[in-house]
């Protein structure tokens, strides 16, 4: 499965962004750009990004694109080089939800769900991990061990006491998952969590890519016909189809 767009976070503080248009939609984008610290300019200015909120955006978008400017056009995903996600903010943590411009309503509903589920002090957890970097490097010199320790502690809870809860990573462990179907939505919560935390994923040939994509992006996917005898350090997963 390919990405329809690459999600990135762009630092706009002090940088020019073109904003063209008026009305409620344009003002909403203006407020968002101001929160990001952008310098809002008109079409004549030099900038790398632009937002267009007009009834007839086509000629404006054509002019901007001819200058190499990346454009977001309100309510016109076909005229967007980038889209603006719904945001959940737990400073310094930012969670962005995008639908590729297909449904702003769905993105908003997901944002509301995450607002209710993510703890209010999640930013304090991020700050605690940042402050403990030197300590964690000393406790876990190997980067893979450090990542496993952080992942295991966060799996127990997202509170800011995460550093105090860290312990030495487990020895090699293989979790066997028998799939109920080819649909990733049929994974149990425990199975989905194990996939998200695994260091590597061993899988029977033919396991759907949609399920493998539930694992971490940096976890190797290893196709084989039988579970490994020596899976490697940390948590490994063996995925096999159901009977």
mmCIF file of C-alpha atoms in Angstrom:
data_model
loop_
_atom_site.group_PDB
_atom_site.id
_atom_site.type_symbol
_atom_site.label_atom_id
_atom_site.label_comp_id
_atom_site.label_asym_id
_atom_site.label_seq_id
_atom_site.Cartn_x
_atom_site.Cartn_y
_atom_site.Cartn_z
ATOM 1 C CA UNK A 1 0.000 0.000 0.000
ATOM 2 C CA UNK A 2 1.403 3.407 -0.981
ATOM 3 C CA UNK A 3 0.948 6.669 0.891
ATOM 4 C CA UNK A 4 -1.298 9.191 -0.836
ATOM 5 C CA UNK A 5 0.743 11.923 0.848
ATOM 6 C CA UNK A 6 3.733 12.169 3.181
ATOM 7 C CA UNK A 7 2.735 13.612 6.582
ATOM 8 C CA UNK A 8 5.285 16.187 7.742
ATOM 9 C CA UNK A 9 5.456 18.937 10.347
ATOM 10 C CA UNK A 10 6.688 22.258 8.952
ATOM 11 C CA UNK A 11 8.084 25.002 11.201
ATOM 12 C CA UNK A 12 6.550 28.266 9.981
ATOM 13 C CA UNK A 13 7.592 30.683 12.719
ATOM 14 C CA UNK A 14 8.758 33.890 11.001
ATOM 15 C CA UNK A 15 8.322 32.435 7.509
ATOM 16 C CA UNK A 16 6.019 33.922 4.834
ATOM 17 C CA UNK A 17 2.875 32.060 3.792
ATOM 18 C CA UNK A 18 0.531 33.453 1.133
ATOM 19 C CA UNK A 19 -3.131 33.657 2.104
ATOM 20 C CA UNK A 20 -5.673 34.649 -0.552
ATOM 21 C CA UNK A 21 -9.378 35.015 0.115
ATOM 22 C CA UNK A 22 -11.870 36.370 2.613
ATOM 23 C CA UNK A 23 -14.731 35.105 4.689
ATOM 24 C CA UNK A 24 -15.022 32.465 7.393
ATOM 25 C CA UNK A 25 -12.846 29.829 5.692
ATOM 26 C CA UNK A 26 -9.991 32.269 5.057
ATOM 27 C CA UNK A 27 -10.179 33.617 8.610
ATOM 28 C CA UNK A 28 -9.984 30.085 10.034
ATOM 29 C CA UNK A 29 -6.802 29.474 8.024
ATOM 30 C CA UNK A 30 -5.443 32.859 9.128
ATOM 31 C CA UNK A 31 -5.912 31.922 12.784
ATOM 32 C CA UNK A 32 -4.159 28.606 12.218
ATOM 33 C CA UNK A 33 -1.203 30.256 10.481
ATOM 34 C CA UNK A 34 -0.935 32.857 13.247
ATOM 35 C CA UNK A 35 -0.836 30.097 15.866
ATOM 36 C CA UNK A 36 2.083 28.583 13.935
ATOM 37 C CA UNK A 37 3.878 31.950 13.903
ATOM 38 C CA UNK A 38 3.783 32.387 10.130
ATOM 39 C CA UNK A 39 4.132 35.772 8.445
ATOM 40 C CA UNK A 40 0.970 36.093 6.353
ATOM 41 C CA UNK A 41 1.589 37.776 2.982
ATOM 42 C CA UNK A 42 -0.256 38.427 -0.290
ATOM 43 C CA UNK A 43 0.214 36.837 -3.707
ATOM 44 C CA UNK A 44 2.942 39.248 -4.785
ATOM 45 C CA UNK A 45 5.284 38.139 -1.994
ATOM 46 C CA UNK A 46 7.845 35.360 -2.201
ATOM 47 C CA UNK A 47 6.794 32.235 -0.302
ATOM 48 C CA UNK A 48 6.942 28.454 -0.551
ATOM 49 C CA UNK A 49 3.388 27.781 0.659
ATOM 50 C CA UNK A 50 0.015 29.321 -0.120
ATOM 51 C CA UNK A 51 -3.579 28.876 0.984
ATOM 52 C CA UNK A 52 -6.372 29.884 -1.379
ATOM 53 C CA UNK A 53 -9.957 30.375 -0.153
ATOM 54 C CA UNK A 54 -11.894 31.862 -3.077
ATOM 55 C CA UNK A 55 -14.911 30.874 -5.171
ATOM 56 C CA UNK A 56 -12.911 30.624 -8.410
ATOM 57 C CA UNK A 57 -9.430 29.459 -7.358
ATOM 58 C CA UNK A 58 -8.232 27.884 -10.637
ATOM 59 C CA UNK A 59 -6.356 30.881 -12.149
ATOM 60 C CA UNK A 60 -4.830 31.802 -8.806
ATOM 61 C CA UNK A 61 -3.636 28.257 -8.210
ATOM 62 C CA UNK A 62 -2.184 28.102 -11.737
ATOM 63 C CA UNK A 63 -0.210 31.311 -11.170
ATOM 64 C CA UNK A 64 1.138 30.153 -7.829
ATOM 65 C CA UNK A 65 2.100 26.702 -9.101
ATOM 66 C CA UNK A 66 3.925 28.282 -12.044
ATOM 67 C CA UNK A 67 6.176 29.934 -9.430
ATOM 68 C CA UNK A 68 6.825 26.614 -7.659
ATOM 69 C CA UNK A 69 4.560 27.452 -4.713
ATOM 70 C CA UNK A 70 2.803 24.539 -2.988
ATOM 71 C CA UNK A 71 -0.904 25.323 -2.655
ATOM 72 C CA UNK A 72 -3.751 24.349 -0.351
ATOM 73 C CA UNK A 73 -7.143 25.213 -1.845
ATOM 74 C CA UNK A 74 -10.052 25.239 0.598
ATOM 75 C CA UNK A 75 -12.746 22.656 -0.258
ATOM 76 C CA UNK A 76 -10.934 21.678 -3.474
ATOM 77 C CA UNK A 77 -8.775 18.587 -2.837
ATOM 78 C CA UNK A 78 -8.153 18.336 -6.585
ATOM 79 C CA UNK A 79 -6.322 21.678 -6.372
ATOM 80 C CA UNK A 80 -4.286 20.853 -3.241
ATOM 81 C CA UNK A 81 -0.565 20.133 -3.176
ATOM 82 C CA UNK A 82 -0.831 19.780 0.612
ATOM 83 C CA UNK A 83 -3.690 19.495 3.072
ATOM 84 C CA UNK A 84 -4.098 20.833 6.602
ATOM 85 C CA UNK A 85 -4.957 18.168 9.179
ATOM 86 C CA UNK A 86 -7.190 18.262 12.210
ATOM 87 C CA UNK A 87 -4.924 18.733 15.247
ATOM 88 C CA UNK A 88 -4.820 17.409 18.783
ATOM 89 C CA UNK A 89 -2.348 19.496 20.796
ATOM 90 C CA UNK A 90 -0.618 18.428 23.979
ATOM 91 C CA UNK A 91 2.365 20.775 23.823
ATOM 92 C CA UNK A 92 4.942 19.724 22.682
ATOM 93 C CA UNK A 93 3.024 16.721 21.320
ATOM 94 C CA UNK A 94 1.021 17.291 18.140
ATOM 95 C CA UNK A 95 -1.258 14.625 16.686
ATOM 96 C CA UNK A 96 -2.398 15.335 13.134
ATOM 97 C CA UNK A 97 -5.350 13.596 11.462
ATOM 98 C CA UNK A 98 -5.721 13.829 7.718
ATOM 99 C CA UNK A 99 -8.087 12.342 5.160
ATOM 100 C CA UNK A 100 -6.366 13.707 2.063
ATOM 101 C CA UNK A 101 -9.047 16.368 1.799
ATOM 102 C CA UNK A 102 -11.750 13.724 1.320
ATOM 103 C CA UNK A 103 -13.705 14.424 4.524
ATOM 104 C CA UNK A 104 -12.988 17.236 6.939
ATOM 105 C CA UNK A 105 -15.939 16.004 9.008
ATOM 106 C CA UNK A 106 -14.347 12.604 9.546
ATOM 107 C CA UNK A 107 -11.032 14.210 10.522
ATOM 108 C CA UNK A 108 -12.881 16.410 13.033
ATOM 109 C CA UNK A 109 -14.710 13.403 14.510
ATOM 110 C CA UNK A 110 -11.428 11.526 14.926
ATOM 111 C CA UNK A 111 -9.886 14.586 16.558
ATOM 112 C CA UNK A 112 -12.721 14.744 19.076
ATOM 113 C CA UNK A 113 -12.289 11.049 19.868
ATOM 114 C CA UNK A 114 -8.551 11.460 20.434
ATOM 115 C CA UNK A 115 -9.096 14.602 22.532
ATOM 116 C CA UNK A 116 -11.164 12.480 24.914
ATOM 117 C CA UNK A 117 -8.744 9.541 24.985
ATOM 118 C CA UNK A 118 -5.319 11.191 25.201
ATOM 119 C CA UNK A 119 -4.381 12.388 28.717
ATOM 120 C CA UNK A 120 -4.218 16.128 29.293
ATOM 121 C CA UNK A 121 -0.669 15.824 30.669
ATOM 122 C CA UNK A 122 0.707 13.935 27.651
ATOM 123 C CA UNK A 123 2.994 16.885 26.950
ATOM 124 C CA UNK A 124 4.544 16.433 30.400
ATOM 125 C CA UNK A 125 5.346 12.827 29.476
ATOM 126 C CA UNK A 126 7.184 14.021 26.374
ATOM 127 C CA UNK A 127 9.102 16.595 28.422
ATOM 128 C CA UNK A 128 10.044 13.951 31.016
ATOM 129 C CA UNK A 129 11.455 11.684 28.301
ATOM 130 C CA UNK A 130 13.379 14.615 26.805
ATOM 131 C CA UNK A 131 14.837 15.597 30.180
ATOM 132 C CA UNK A 132 15.895 11.995 30.875
ATOM 133 C CA UNK A 133 17.813 11.444 27.627
ATOM 134 C CA UNK A 134 21.246 11.417 29.278
ATOM 135 C CA UNK A 135 20.038 9.132 32.069
ATOM 136 C CA UNK A 136 18.401 6.730 29.627
ATOM 137 C CA UNK A 137 21.499 6.547 27.429
ATOM 138 C CA UNK A 138 23.495 5.591 30.512
ATOM 139 C CA UNK A 139 20.949 2.978 31.670
ATOM 140 C CA UNK A 140 20.418 1.526 28.196
ATOM 141 C CA UNK A 141 23.545 2.147 26.063
ATOM 142 C CA UNK A 142 22.193 0.042 23.198
ATOM 143 C CA UNK A 143 19.647 2.034 21.193
ATOM 144 C CA UNK A 144 17.465 -1.023 20.549
ATOM 145 C CA UNK A 145 17.351 -1.825 24.290
ATOM 146 C CA UNK A 146 16.510 1.803 25.024
ATOM 147 C CA UNK A 147 13.677 1.819 22.492
ATOM 148 C CA UNK A 148 12.264 -1.422 23.878
ATOM 149 C CA UNK A 149 12.399 -0.108 27.452
ATOM 150 C CA UNK A 150 10.612 3.113 26.494
ATOM 151 C CA UNK A 151 8.022 1.217 24.477
ATOM 152 C CA UNK A 152 7.296 -1.227 27.280
ATOM 153 C CA UNK A 153 6.904 1.560 29.853
ATOM 154 C CA UNK A 154 4.590 3.569 27.611
ATOM 155 C CA UNK A 155 2.516 0.443 26.928
ATOM 156 C CA UNK A 156 1.747 0.368 30.660
ATOM 157 C CA UNK A 157 0.529 3.977 30.620
ATOM 158 C CA UNK A 158 1.236 7.415 29.143
ATOM 159 C CA UNK A 159 1.776 9.218 32.461
ATOM 160 C CA UNK A 160 4.767 11.449 33.147
ATOM 161 C CA UNK A 161 6.186 8.846 35.576
ATOM 162 C CA UNK A 162 7.259 6.847 32.520
ATOM 163 C CA UNK A 163 10.994 7.130 33.297
ATOM 164 C CA UNK A 164 10.548 5.751 36.814
ATOM 165 C CA UNK A 165 8.632 2.787 35.387
ATOM 166 C CA UNK A 166 11.356 1.733 32.965
ATOM 167 C CA UNK A 167 13.163 -1.516 33.545
ATOM 168 C CA UNK A 168 15.655 -3.643 31.675
ATOM 169 C CA UNK A 169 14.220 -4.967 28.401
ATOM 170 C CA UNK A 170 12.962 -8.528 28.341
ATOM 171 C CA UNK A 171 14.921 -11.385 26.820
ATOM 172 C CA UNK A 172 13.873 -12.746 23.456
ATOM 173 C CA UNK A 173 10.124 -13.332 23.333
ATOM 174 C CA UNK A 174 7.967 -14.627 20.482
ATOM 175 C CA UNK A 175 4.233 -13.940 20.451
ATOM 176 C CA UNK A 176 2.145 -16.118 18.153
ATOM 177 C CA UNK A 177 -0.870 -14.482 16.482
ATOM 178 C CA UNK A 178 -3.368 -16.604 14.561
ATOM 179 C CA UNK A 179 -5.386 -14.322 12.318
ATOM 180 C CA UNK A 180 -9.166 -14.492 12.442
ATOM 181 C CA UNK A 181 -9.401 -13.024 8.932
ATOM 182 C CA UNK A 182 -7.544 -10.927 6.369
ATOM 183 C CA UNK A 183 -9.175 -7.781 7.780
ATOM 184 C CA UNK A 184 -6.872 -5.803 10.135
ATOM 185 C CA UNK A 185 -9.968 -4.535 11.968
ATOM 186 C CA UNK A 186 -10.486 -8.085 13.247
ATOM 187 C CA UNK A 187 -7.251 -7.953 15.243
ATOM 188 C CA UNK A 188 -7.905 -7.914 18.962
ATOM 189 C CA UNK A 189 -6.664 -4.933 20.966
ATOM 190 C CA UNK A 190 -3.928 -7.090 22.494
ATOM 191 C CA UNK A 191 -2.825 -8.357 19.072
ATOM 192 C CA UNK A 192 -2.765 -4.845 17.594
ATOM 193 C CA UNK A 193 -0.748 -3.571 20.555
ATOM 194 C CA UNK A 194 1.775 -6.429 20.229
ATOM 195 C CA UNK A 195 2.201 -5.698 16.514
ATOM 196 C CA UNK A 196 2.795 -2.024 17.227
ATOM 197 C CA UNK A 197 5.512 -2.840 19.781
ATOM 198 C CA UNK A 198 7.306 -5.705 18.003
ATOM 199 C CA UNK A 199 10.960 -5.473 17.027
ATOM 200 C CA UNK A 200 10.345 -7.752 14.037
ATOM 201 C CA UNK A 201 7.459 -9.572 12.401
ATOM 202 C CA UNK A 202 7.787 -13.127 11.137
ATOM 203 C CA UNK A 203 4.844 -14.110 8.988
ATOM 204 C CA UNK A 204 3.503 -16.932 6.906
ATOM 205 C CA UNK A 205 3.685 -16.099 3.164
ATOM 206 C CA UNK A 206 0.475 -14.500 2.005
ATOM 207 C CA UNK A 207 -0.363 -12.601 5.184
ATOM 208 C CA UNK A 208 -2.039 -9.416 3.849
ATOM 209 C CA UNK A 209 -0.005 -6.237 3.642
ATOM 210 C CA UNK A 210 -2.830 -4.387 5.379
ATOM 211 C CA UNK A 211 -2.160 -6.426 8.520
ATOM 212 C CA UNK A 212 1.628 -6.147 8.257
ATOM 213 C CA UNK A 213 1.209 -2.371 8.040
ATOM 214 C CA UNK A 214 -0.130 -2.391 11.608
ATOM 215 C CA UNK A 215 3.443 -3.095 12.772
ATOM 216 C CA UNK A 216 6.025 -0.355 13.307
ATOM 217 C CA UNK A 217 7.449 0.993 10.068
ATOM 218 C CA UNK A 218 11.015 0.132 11.146
ATOM 219 C CA UNK A 219 10.194 -3.452 12.193
ATOM 220 C CA UNK A 220 11.507 -5.931 9.584
ATOM 221 C CA UNK A 221 8.896 -8.153 7.924
ATOM 222 C CA UNK A 222 10.289 -11.662 7.463
ATOM 223 C CA UNK A 223 8.301 -14.179 5.407
ATOM 224 C CA UNK A 224 8.819 -17.825 6.401
ATOM 225 C CA UNK A 225 6.801 -21.052 6.548
ATOM 226 C CA UNK A 226 7.478 -21.878 10.214
ATOM 227 C CA UNK A 227 8.104 -19.815 13.365
ATOM 228 C CA UNK A 228 11.804 -19.009 13.994
ATOM 229 C CA UNK A 229 13.726 -21.051 16.550
ATOM 230 C CA UNK A 230 15.817 -18.004 17.533
ATOM 231 C CA UNK A 231 13.627 -14.931 17.008
ATOM 232 C CA UNK A 232 16.124 -12.307 18.199
ATOM 233 C CA UNK A 233 16.174 -9.944 21.182
ATOM 234 C CA UNK A 234 13.067 -8.237 22.443
ATOM 235 C CA UNK A 235 9.558 -8.898 21.181
ATOM 236 C CA UNK A 236 8.998 -10.740 17.921
ATOM 237 C CA UNK A 237 5.663 -11.666 16.346
ATOM 238 C CA UNK A 238 4.718 -14.756 14.380
ATOM 239 C CA UNK A 239 1.674 -14.204 12.165
ATOM 240 C CA UNK A 240 -0.187 -17.135 10.676
ATOM 241 C CA UNK A 241 -3.571 -17.485 8.974
ATOM 242 C CA UNK A 242 -6.418 -19.114 10.810
ATOM 243 C CA UNK A 243 -7.586 -22.604 10.014
#
